[in-house]
Amino acid sequence: MIAATIALAPFENLSGDPNEEYFVQGFVEDVATELSRFGTIEVLYPRAVLAFIRARTSDADSGPIADHILRGSIRRAGDVIRVAVQLLGSGTGRQLWADRYDATANDLLAVQDEIAARIAGALASRVDDARLAVARRTPLASLEVYDCWLRGLDCLHKGTVEADAEARGFFERALEIDPTYARAYTGLSLSHFNEWSCQAWEHWDEKERLAYDYALRAAKLDDNDATVQVVLARILLYRRHFDEAAHHVDRALALNPNDTDALVHAALCRAYLGDGESALALANKATRLNPAFPDWYLAPAGLALFVLGRDAEAKELGLRVPSSMFVDWAAYCAAVCALTGNMTDARTYLERFLTCFRERITFGRTPEPGEPLRWLLHVNPFRHEQAAERLARGLRAAGLESDPDEGRPEAAVHPAGLEAARATFRRDGTFWTLAFDDLAVQLTNQKGFHDLVRLLARPCAEIHCLELADRSAESDGHDPVLDERAQREIQARVRDLQQEIDDADASNDIGRAERAREELDQIVELLSSALGLHGRSRGLGNAAERARSAVTWRIRSAIKKIASAHPRLGRHLENAVRTGTFCAYVPETSIDWAV
């Protein structure tokens, strides 16, 4: 999808030496080549522009040659060569952007490609900025496909659940216009990825699936878009598919090494993959190519410095990123401050992180001991344990509470020490005994264990999140909230509605999807009213959302804790436990649990 057409006029040779003409025009051809890597920009090369100008008549009705015109000049003065460029609106002649670049004659060959790349990267960014400014003033129904992409991406940068939902409206509008537009699916993937990786824990399974599915769909539609490739790389990275993620990062950089947003995402991926030097180089290149970069561009560079162990530099750079921009960024700042001995700032940033964690992750609930640290290590997918261990060490030094099972020898024991032959998940006094696949462990109590034991006791049965949320840890679990017939009817209708929503979304039938969502919301509200969560008389649709959020997070947190002590059991539960409005334990093969 072409966003703009740019005509590159032949650059002026201001050196006064005709022998320099070959260099001047060769340079502008290099700029055109770098610009052509951006699939959203159509480039008219200087020779084509000259031919067009010569062929034009004086007809007053003849339209502009392109949306924008890039003019430039090169001047040699002694050993210094100066390249000056300016971007003009074709219809108005108004200057949209200008810059200049200097190099010595001896270094020119070495930096020529760099200057061409900087011009191309900055130019592409300004073209998008100019178009976005117009799109913001345009009604949704009148937007073109690429405008919808820009508006949606602008919403995603706000980093809130509400903005993610607004972004999806723009991407869905783009697909109404062009169902084959790959970037719209990329945007949908990013919107769900934002919530899956850092915000909407109550929709964990759904968001993970949608983020991955939309990214794959985008890649199938357009395998030559660097943005599509780098988004798929990030999702694979968070799934811990490290080799696949690295492949798609390489592919994105090969397709377009000058797209600054793609460079920043690639830098983040390379940092998590353990290649700090490459990550830092990519992040620095992004800020060179786009000097007007947004604050979030600095975060991958700070992470790369942290991975390299350059904590003082990571601290200096990291503190320039607004700590509220990402849920976990204040935690990074706390860790690097502690690792560099600045304990006052470390405690300040740790408190900021915990406040944000309570607001956006546990929704007001006080976290359990070790819960914030487990969350941080989960949403930061380091390939190598050393980086994760350094992050944890810095946070503990800053005052973050550790998992009570961390370092406890009895957290994992040999089969001879406990009954490990039978699958076991039960509470024994102050500890929980977990046995699976000939290994038994003991762990301290966690709320999510009570949810898991109820799911394991009823394999393949769907239990509503309100039923789990309304039970205390001491509940005997025998009195049903709804009779079995009502539960079966509600579950069947919810499944039908969810399938209808998926089908409608797949066929871009927004009206049908909205009707199904409205009915689903009504069912949840009715169910909430029937259950009377904790006797509250307020709007209970909100209570159902809070219940789903709380149950999903504590189950997932419990599974992560189990995986750290018993990896095989952790993997089994990760694959077999489903969370959401209805939760269930659905193993591939039947297992007789002692609970």
PDB file of C-alpha atoms in Angstrom, residues 180-187 189 211-233 248:
ATOM      1  CA  THR A 180      -5.618  -8.321   2.052  1.00  0.00           C
ATOM      2  CA  TYR A 181      -3.823  -5.408   3.748  1.00  0.00           C
ATOM      3  CA  ALA A 182      -1.113  -7.177   5.778  1.00  0.00           C
ATOM      4  CA  ARG A 183      -0.271  -4.255   8.049  1.00  0.00           C
ATOM      5  CA  ALA A 184      -3.817  -4.133   9.384  1.00  0.00           C
ATOM      6  CA  TYR A 185      -3.343  -7.683  10.660  1.00  0.00           C
ATOM      7  CA  THR A 186       0.046  -6.632  12.023  1.00  0.00           C
ATOM      8  CA  GLY A 187      -1.665  -3.823  13.918  1.00  0.00           C
ATOM      9  CA  SER A 189      -1.488  -8.494  16.393  1.00  0.00           C
ATOM     10  CA  ALA A 211      -1.458 -11.912  18.749  1.00  0.00           C
ATOM     11  CA  TYR A 212       0.194 -14.956  17.197  1.00  0.00           C
ATOM     12  CA  ASP A 213      -2.579 -15.767  14.715  1.00  0.00           C
ATOM     13  CA  TYR A 214      -2.827 -12.220  13.370  1.00  0.00           C
ATOM     14  CA  ALA A 215       0.958 -11.980  13.010  1.00  0.00           C
ATOM     15  CA  LEU A 216       1.049 -15.224  11.019  1.00  0.00           C
ATOM     16  CA  ARG A 217      -1.796 -14.017   8.819  1.00  0.00           C
ATOM     17  CA  ALA A 218       0.077 -10.787   8.103  1.00  0.00           C
ATOM     18  CA  ALA A 219       3.254 -12.678   7.202  1.00  0.00           C
ATOM     19  CA  LYS A 220       1.356 -14.937   4.800  1.00  0.00           C
ATOM     20  CA  LEU A 221      -0.135 -11.910   3.041  1.00  0.00           C
ATOM     21  CA  ASP A 222       3.146  -9.985   2.768  1.00  0.00           C
ATOM     22  CA  ASP A 223       6.433 -11.712   3.494  1.00  0.00           C
ATOM     23  CA  ASN A 224       8.442  -8.699   2.311  1.00  0.00           C
ATOM     24  CA  ASP A 225       7.368  -6.108   4.888  1.00  0.00           C
ATOM     25  CA  ALA A 226       9.998  -5.452   7.564  1.00  0.00           C
ATOM     26  CA  THR A 227       7.345  -4.294  10.028  1.00  0.00           C
ATOM     27  CA  VAL A 228       5.435  -7.561   9.662  1.00  0.00           C
ATOM     28  CA  GLN A 229       8.615  -9.573  10.185  1.00  0.00           C
ATOM     29  CA  VAL A 230       9.770  -7.750  13.299  1.00  0.00           C
ATOM     30  CA  VAL A 231       6.351  -7.966  14.977  1.00  0.00           C
ATOM     31  CA  LEU A 232       6.265 -11.720  14.359  1.00  0.00           C
ATOM     32  CA  ALA A 233       9.788 -11.911  15.799  1.00  0.00           C
ATOM     33  CA  HIS A 248      12.573 -13.096  11.608  1.00  0.00           C
TER      34      HIS A 248
END
